[in-house]
Short mmCIF file of C-alpha atoms and ligand atoms in Angstrom, two decimals:
data_model
loop_
_atom_site.label_atom_id
_atom_site.label_comp_id
_atom_site.label_asym_id
_atom_site.label_seq_id
_atom_site.Cartn_x
_atom_site.Cartn_y
_atom_site.Cartn_z
CA MET C 1 0.14 -0.03 -0.03
CA ALA C 2 2.89 2.40 -0.83
CA ARG C 3 1.70 5.62 -2.36
CA THR C 4 1.31 6.30 -6.07
CA GLU C 5 0.96 9.29 -8.31
CA GLY C 6 -2.74 9.51 -8.45
CA ASP C 7 -3.89 7.62 -5.34
CA SER C 8 -7.10 8.43 -3.70
CA TRP C 9 -8.96 7.54 -0.50
CA ASP C 10 -11.76 7.52 1.84
CA ILE C 11 -11.77 8.66 5.40
CA ASN C 12 -11.03 5.28 6.75
CA GLU C 13 -7.99 4.23 4.59
CA SER C 14 -4.68 5.28 3.51
CA VAL C 15 -3.92 8.95 4.01
CA GLY C 16 -7.74 9.57 4.77
CA ALA C 17 -7.52 7.50 8.16
CA THR C 18 -4.40 9.93 9.22
CA ALA C 19 -7.33 12.77 9.75
CA LEU C 20 -9.09 10.23 12.01
CA GLY C 21 -5.91 9.93 13.85
CA VAL C 22 -5.80 13.74 14.28
CA ALA C 23 -9.34 13.86 15.34
CA ALA C 24 -8.78 11.16 17.98
CA GLY C 25 -6.01 13.49 19.53
CA ARG C 26 -8.31 16.41 19.53
CA ALA C 27 -11.24 14.49 21.12
CA ALA C 28 -9.02 13.09 23.81
CA GLU C 29 -7.61 16.37 24.37
CA THR C 30 -11.23 17.86 24.48
CA ASN C 31 -12.35 15.29 27.09
CA SER C 32 -9.14 15.56 29.13
CA GLU C 33 -9.11 17.61 32.75
CA ASN C 34 -7.15 20.79 31.47
CA PRO C 35 -7.90 20.91 27.55
CA LEU C 36 -5.81 23.50 25.56
CA ILE C 37 -8.44 23.38 22.79
CA ARG C 38 -11.86 22.23 22.45
CA ASP C 39 -13.23 20.46 19.52
CA PRO C 40 -16.70 18.88 20.26
CA TYR C 41 -16.87 17.71 16.74
CA ALA C 42 -13.96 15.46 16.64
CA GLN C 43 -15.66 12.89 18.86
CA MET C 44 -18.60 12.90 16.26
CA PHE C 45 -16.45 11.97 13.44
CA LEU C 46 -14.89 9.10 15.26
CA GLU C 47 -18.41 7.83 16.23
CA ALA C 48 -19.53 8.12 12.55
CA ALA C 49 -16.33 6.26 11.35
CA GLY C 50 -16.98 3.22 13.51
CA ASP C 51 -14.11 1.30 15.17
CA GLY C 52 -10.50 1.53 13.97
CA LEU C 53 -6.89 1.96 15.13
CA TRP C 54 -7.51 5.73 15.27
CA ASN C 55 -9.63 5.24 18.49
CA MET C 56 -6.46 4.13 20.46
CA TYR C 57 -6.00 7.70 21.80
CA LEU C 58 -9.34 7.52 23.65
CA ARG C 59 -8.51 4.00 24.98
CA SER C 60 -5.03 4.77 26.62
CA GLU C 61 -6.04 3.31 29.89
CA GLU C 62 -6.88 -0.21 28.46
CA LEU C 63 -3.90 -0.61 25.77
CA PRO C 64 -3.41 -4.13 24.58
CA ALA C 65 -0.53 -5.66 26.36
CA GLU C 66 1.08 -6.54 22.99
CA LEU C 67 1.79 -2.94 22.66
CA ALA C 68 3.45 -2.35 25.91
CA GLU C 69 5.56 -5.22 25.39
CA LEU C 70 6.76 -4.09 22.05
CA ASP C 71 7.42 -0.59 23.32
CA PRO C 72 7.71 0.08 27.05
CA HIS C 73 7.31 3.89 26.15
CA PHE C 74 4.15 3.54 24.16
CA LYS C 75 1.85 5.38 26.93
CA GLU C 76 4.15 8.01 27.04
CA ARG C 77 4.60 8.29 23.09
CA MET C 78 0.81 8.61 23.10
CA GLN C 79 0.77 11.61 25.77
CA ALA C 80 3.47 13.20 23.79
CA MET C 81 1.58 13.12 20.71
CA MET C 82 -1.60 14.37 22.36
CA GLY C 83 0.41 17.27 23.45
CA TYR C 84 1.71 17.76 20.16
CA THR C 85 -1.83 17.69 18.48
CA ALA C 86 -3.26 20.04 21.04
CA SER C 87 -0.65 22.66 20.83
CA ARG C 88 -0.57 22.34 16.74
CA THR C 89 -4.52 22.89 16.86
CA LEU C 90 -4.06 25.82 18.97
CA PHE C 91 -1.25 27.31 16.80
CA PHE C 92 -3.67 27.20 13.80
CA ASP C 93 -6.73 28.37 15.78
CA GLU C 94 -4.69 31.42 17.05
CA PHE C 95 -3.45 32.09 13.51
CA PHE C 96 -7.02 32.30 12.16
CA THR C 97 -8.38 34.01 15.07
CA ASP C 98 -5.54 36.76 14.73
CA ALA C 99 -5.72 36.85 10.65
CA ALA C 100 -9.50 37.64 11.23
CA ALA C 101 -8.76 40.26 13.79
CA GLY C 102 -6.50 41.84 11.36
CA GLY C 103 -9.22 42.23 8.74
CA ILE C 104 -8.61 39.07 6.61
CA ARG C 105 -11.93 37.63 5.53
CA GLN C 106 -11.01 34.95 3.29
CA SER C 107 -9.43 31.71 4.45
CA VAL C 108 -8.28 28.45 2.71
CA ILE C 109 -7.60 25.24 4.58
CA LEU C 110 -5.37 23.07 2.73
CA ALA C 111 -5.98 19.10 3.36
CA ALA C 112 -8.74 20.22 5.51
CA GLY C 113 -9.33 16.57 6.88
CA LEU C 114 -11.46 16.71 9.94
CA ASP C 115 -10.59 20.04 10.87
CA ALA C 116 -13.69 21.76 12.24
CA ARG C 117 -12.69 25.35 12.28
CA ALA C 118 -15.30 26.55 10.02
CA TRP C 119 -17.81 25.18 12.52
CA ARG C 120 -16.09 26.15 15.83
CA LEU C 121 -14.19 29.31 15.50
CA ASP C 122 -15.77 32.74 16.26
CA TRP C 123 -15.45 33.96 12.66
CA PRO C 124 -16.35 37.73 12.05
CA ALA C 125 -19.34 38.31 9.75
CA GLY C 126 -18.52 38.21 6.16
CA SER C 127 -15.91 35.42 6.57
CA VAL C 128 -15.58 32.83 3.94
CA VAL C 129 -13.91 29.70 4.79
CA TYR C 130 -12.65 27.45 1.63
CA GLU C 131 -11.61 23.87 2.31
CA ILE C 132 -9.60 21.55 0.04
CA ASP C 133 -9.23 17.80 0.70
CA GLN C 134 -10.06 14.79 -1.41
CA PRO C 135 -13.72 14.27 -2.33
CA LYS C 136 -14.51 11.56 -0.16
CA VAL C 137 -12.95 13.19 2.93
CA LEU C 138 -14.99 16.25 2.59
CA ASP C 139 -18.20 14.41 1.90
CA PHE C 140 -17.69 12.39 5.23
CA LYS C 141 -17.04 15.58 7.15
CA PHE C 142 -19.90 17.45 5.76
CA ALA C 143 -22.53 14.69 6.07
CA THR C 144 -21.59 13.82 9.67
CA LEU C 145 -22.09 17.43 10.66
CA GLU C 146 -25.12 18.12 8.64
CA ALA C 147 -26.81 14.90 10.06
CA ARG C 148 -26.13 16.08 13.35
CA GLY C 149 -27.55 19.41 12.79
CA VAL C 150 -24.32 21.41 13.24
CA SER C 151 -23.98 24.23 11.07
CA PRO C 152 -20.82 26.32 9.98
CA LEU C 153 -20.20 29.64 11.60
CA ALA C 154 -18.81 31.25 8.52
CA THR C 155 -19.67 30.85 4.73
CA TYR C 156 -18.31 27.30 4.10
CA VAL C 157 -17.24 26.31 0.73
CA GLY C 158 -15.69 22.91 0.36
CA VAL C 159 -13.55 22.22 -2.83
CA PRO C 160 -13.16 18.64 -3.25
CA ILE C 161 -9.89 17.93 -5.36
CA ASP C 162 -6.63 16.42 -4.84
CA LEU C 163 -3.80 19.03 -4.24
CA ARG C 164 -1.52 17.53 -6.86
CA ASN C 165 -4.31 18.41 -9.52
CA ASP C 166 -5.27 21.96 -10.67
CA TRP C 167 -6.71 23.07 -7.30
CA PRO C 168 -6.25 26.83 -7.99
CA ALA C 169 -8.69 26.52 -10.98
CA ALA C 170 -11.09 24.65 -8.88
CA LEU C 171 -10.76 27.27 -5.84
CA ARG C 172 -11.37 30.20 -8.29
CA ALA C 173 -14.16 28.55 -9.85
CA ALA C 174 -15.71 27.95 -6.25
CA GLY C 175 -15.65 31.77 -5.73
CA PHE C 176 -12.05 32.59 -4.13
CA ASP C 177 -10.95 36.18 -4.85
CA PRO C 178 -7.26 36.36 -5.57
CA THR C 179 -7.41 40.16 -5.25
CA ALA C 180 -8.48 40.06 -1.55
CA PRO C 181 -6.10 38.91 1.32
CA THR C 182 -6.11 35.50 2.26
CA ALA C 183 -5.23 33.32 5.38
CA TRP C 184 -3.88 30.04 4.37
CA SER C 185 -3.17 26.91 6.34
CA ALA C 186 -1.01 23.79 5.63
CA GLU C 187 -1.66 21.58 8.77
CA GLY C 188 -0.79 17.82 8.89
CA LEU C 189 -0.17 18.00 5.06
CA LEU C 190 3.51 18.47 3.95
CA PRO C 191 5.02 14.87 4.28
CA TYR C 192 2.07 13.32 2.17
CA LEU C 193 3.47 15.31 -1.10
CA THR C 194 6.78 14.82 -2.69
CA ALA C 195 9.37 17.52 -2.26
CA GLU C 196 8.53 18.68 -5.84
CA ALA C 197 4.67 18.72 -4.99
CA GLN C 198 5.39 20.81 -1.87
CA ASP C 199 7.08 23.42 -4.03
CA VAL C 200 4.46 23.64 -6.61
CA LEU C 201 1.99 23.95 -3.70
CA PHE C 202 3.83 27.19 -2.40
CA GLU C 203 4.17 28.57 -5.67
CA ARG C 204 0.58 28.33 -6.29
CA ILE C 205 -0.26 29.75 -2.91
CA THR C 206 2.08 32.55 -3.57
CA GLU C 207 0.46 33.31 -7.14
CA LEU C 208 -2.93 33.38 -5.47
CA SER C 209 -2.00 35.67 -2.62
CA ALA C 210 -2.89 39.32 -2.44
CA PRO C 211 -0.74 41.64 -0.35
CA GLY C 212 -1.66 41.37 3.23
CA SER C 213 -2.13 37.54 2.96
CA ARG C 214 -0.86 35.21 5.81
CA VAL C 215 -0.01 31.62 5.71
CA ALA C 216 0.57 29.15 8.63
CA VAL C 217 2.32 25.69 7.88
CA GLU C 218 3.39 22.69 10.04
CA ALA C 219 6.81 22.35 8.38
CA PHE C 220 8.94 19.18 8.70
CA SER C 221 12.59 20.19 8.98
CA ASN C 222 15.27 18.27 7.20
CA GLU C 223 16.15 16.67 10.44
CA PHE C 224 12.64 14.90 10.17
CA PHE C 225 13.40 13.59 6.58
CA SER C 226 17.33 12.52 7.74
CA ALA C 227 18.09 9.04 7.47
CA GLU C 228 18.27 8.58 11.27
CA SER C 229 14.75 10.02 11.96
CA PHE C 230 13.46 7.79 8.99
CA ALA C 231 15.21 4.73 10.52
CA ARG C 232 13.86 5.38 14.02
CA ARG C 233 10.13 5.84 12.45
CA GLU C 234 10.50 2.75 10.28
CA GLU C 235 11.73 0.60 13.49
CA GLN C 236 8.94 2.08 15.57
CA MET C 237 6.43 1.34 12.75
CA GLN C 238 7.69 -2.31 12.39
CA ARG C 239 7.07 -2.94 15.88
CA TYR C 240 3.53 -1.51 15.49
CA ARG C 241 2.85 -3.72 12.53
CA GLU C 242 4.10 -6.68 14.48
CA ALA C 243 1.52 -5.70 17.20
CA ALA C 244 -1.15 -5.33 14.79
CA ALA C 245 -0.51 -8.60 13.08
CA LYS C 246 -0.93 -10.28 16.65
CA LEU C 247 -4.01 -8.44 17.26
CA GLY C 248 -5.41 -9.61 14.06
CA ARG C 249 -5.41 -6.16 12.27
CA GLU C 250 -4.02 -7.53 9.15
CA ASP C 251 -4.78 -4.14 7.12
CA VAL C 252 -2.52 -2.14 9.68
CA ALA C 253 -0.12 -4.78 9.57
CA ALA C 254 0.31 -4.58 5.85
CA SER C 255 0.25 -0.89 5.65
CA GLY C 256 3.18 0.86 4.09
CA ASN C 257 4.95 4.20 4.50
CA LEU C 258 2.20 6.95 3.72
CA LEU C 259 4.93 9.80 3.76
CA TYR C 260 7.27 10.85 1.04
CA GLU C 261 10.52 10.70 2.78
CA GLU C 262 12.41 13.09 0.73
CA GLU C 263 14.54 16.19 1.85
CA ARG C 264 12.89 19.50 0.70
CA THR C 265 13.52 23.02 0.97
CA GLU C 266 12.91 24.42 4.50
CA VAL C 267 9.66 26.39 4.19
CA VAL C 268 10.88 29.50 6.10
CA ASP C 269 13.60 29.58 3.74
CA TRP C 270 11.28 29.10 0.72
CA LEU C 271 8.80 31.72 1.72
CA GLU C 272 11.64 34.36 2.45
CA ALA C 273 13.10 33.77 -0.97
CA HIS C 274 9.63 34.42 -2.63
CA GLY C 275 8.82 37.59 -1.00
CA TRP C 276 7.07 36.41 2.29
CA GLN C 277 8.34 37.54 5.79
CA ALA C 278 8.33 34.28 7.74
CA THR C 279 9.21 33.08 11.27
CA GLY C 280 9.06 29.70 12.62
CA VAL C 281 8.82 28.13 16.20
CA SER C 282 9.95 24.60 16.72
CA ALA C 283 7.75 21.89 18.04
CA VAL C 284 9.69 21.41 21.09
CA ASP C 285 9.53 25.12 21.89
CA LEU C 286 5.50 25.31 21.01
CA LEU C 287 4.79 22.55 23.27
CA ALA C 288 6.84 24.02 26.14
CA ARG C 289 5.16 27.34 25.81
CA ASN C 290 1.95 25.44 26.34
CA GLY C 291 3.18 23.56 29.35
CA ARG C 292 3.27 20.23 27.35
CA SER C 293 6.95 19.41 27.46
CA MET C 294 8.02 15.79 26.49
CA PRO C 295 7.52 12.97 29.15
CA GLU C 296 10.64 12.04 31.21
CA GLY C 297 12.90 9.55 29.27
CA LEU C 298 11.41 10.29 25.86
CA ASP C 299 13.54 12.28 23.38
CA ASP C 300 11.83 11.39 20.19
CA GLY C 301 8.31 11.33 20.95
CA ILE C 302 7.04 14.16 18.54
CA PRO C 303 8.02 14.93 15.13
CA GLU C 304 10.99 17.44 14.36
CA SER C 305 8.85 19.94 12.87
CA VAL C 306 8.55 23.98 12.80
CA PHE C 307 5.36 26.11 13.02
CA VAL C 308 5.70 28.70 10.32
CA ASP C 309 3.82 32.08 10.17
CA GLY C 310 4.36 33.93 6.91
CA ARG C 311 3.21 37.40 5.93
CA LEU C 312 3.00 39.12 2.52
CA SER C 313 3.34 42.87 2.53
N1 SAM D 401 -5.41 19.24 8.11
C1 SAM D 401 -6.15 18.31 8.99
C2 SAM D 401 -5.63 18.35 10.44
O1 SAM D 401 -4.80 18.77 10.91
O2 SAM D 401 -6.54 17.93 11.21
C3 SAM D 401 -5.73 16.79 8.47
C4 SAM D 401 -4.66 16.34 8.40
S1 SAM D 401 -4.48 14.50 7.99
C5 SAM D 401 -2.87 14.18 9.00
C6 SAM D 401 -3.92 14.73 6.42
C7 SAM D 401 -5.01 15.19 5.39
O3 SAM D 401 -4.23 15.53 4.15
C8 SAM D 401 -6.04 13.99 5.06
O4 SAM D 401 -7.37 14.69 5.26
C9 SAM D 401 -5.72 13.91 3.73
O5 SAM D 401 -6.95 13.63 2.93
C10 SAM D 401 -5.34 15.16 3.17
N2 SAM D 401 -4.43 14.85 2.00
C11 SAM D 401 -3.15 14.55 2.01
N3 SAM D 401 -2.70 14.45 0.72
C12 SAM D 401 -3.60 15.18 -0.05
C13 SAM D 401 -3.75 15.56 -1.55
N4 SAM D 401 -2.87 15.17 -2.31
N5 SAM D 401 -4.98 16.30 -1.77
C14 SAM D 401 -5.78 16.44 -1.06
N6 SAM D 401 -5.78 16.10 0.24
C15 SAM D 401 -4.70 15.47 0.79
#
């Protein structure tokens, strides 16, 4: 199940299921004692999607013994990833709130997955939120919320298309105005694109951005794509595949790497070279800022990523 050029997916398979994994992290955070963020819709998506490995975050108290045997730090890793997901969600929530406070009324959420910001943030009147993701992912999200009577709090426009295709044309056809400043986000997306597709993505964002636009990105550093980091991830994945096989989850056991493990231009450097002013904060610093430092004895519990804020004057 390795990636291929024109691959597509439903919500519960391949790259689509990663959106459920993130939703599970947000649901667990929302249900926790001192949540950094609140996303009441995350749990709805999980219930609608049925049972799957993505629900593991919600069951950290009853983890299968096989997992603890294969990785004694499994619970700490889940705790670290929950802090990561919560901090990342807060970073993008604050980005959109701040962009709106600065007068931006047009937002584009790239690879929206089960991001429910159009339904849960306090958007000023006149705000339009465009969401791009694969058709079945957006269908699942919209249908789930609609069936439960949840309405968006801004004008919502879904743009169902693969980000490797001509999404700028689809976005314009859906009503996007390239002469108005835009707030863009790319959260949980870049490693699912090749290095080349990542460059094309930022070229297109830049072409569509009027002065005053902003972009927020979860960028993966070249440390993340280094041979050492890749080997660590593969070893980890192999252990989980073994556990999945023991638990009778052949689908997970057979799953390949969904990421394109290729070094790529650092996003802050790319943006700076193309007219943007950009700053980045490392994941470690972002978590520390939110009081979510890595559990004791774990130094590789979160991805080596950088959260980028870019502005075009
Ligand atoms: N941004 C959301 C969040 O943080 O909750 C979802 C992140 S999830 C890890 C990855 C998402 O990227 C999935 O919803 C997947 O469908 C989407 N995605 C990945 N590659 C894509 C592509 N080429 N075209 C459209 N969507 C893509």
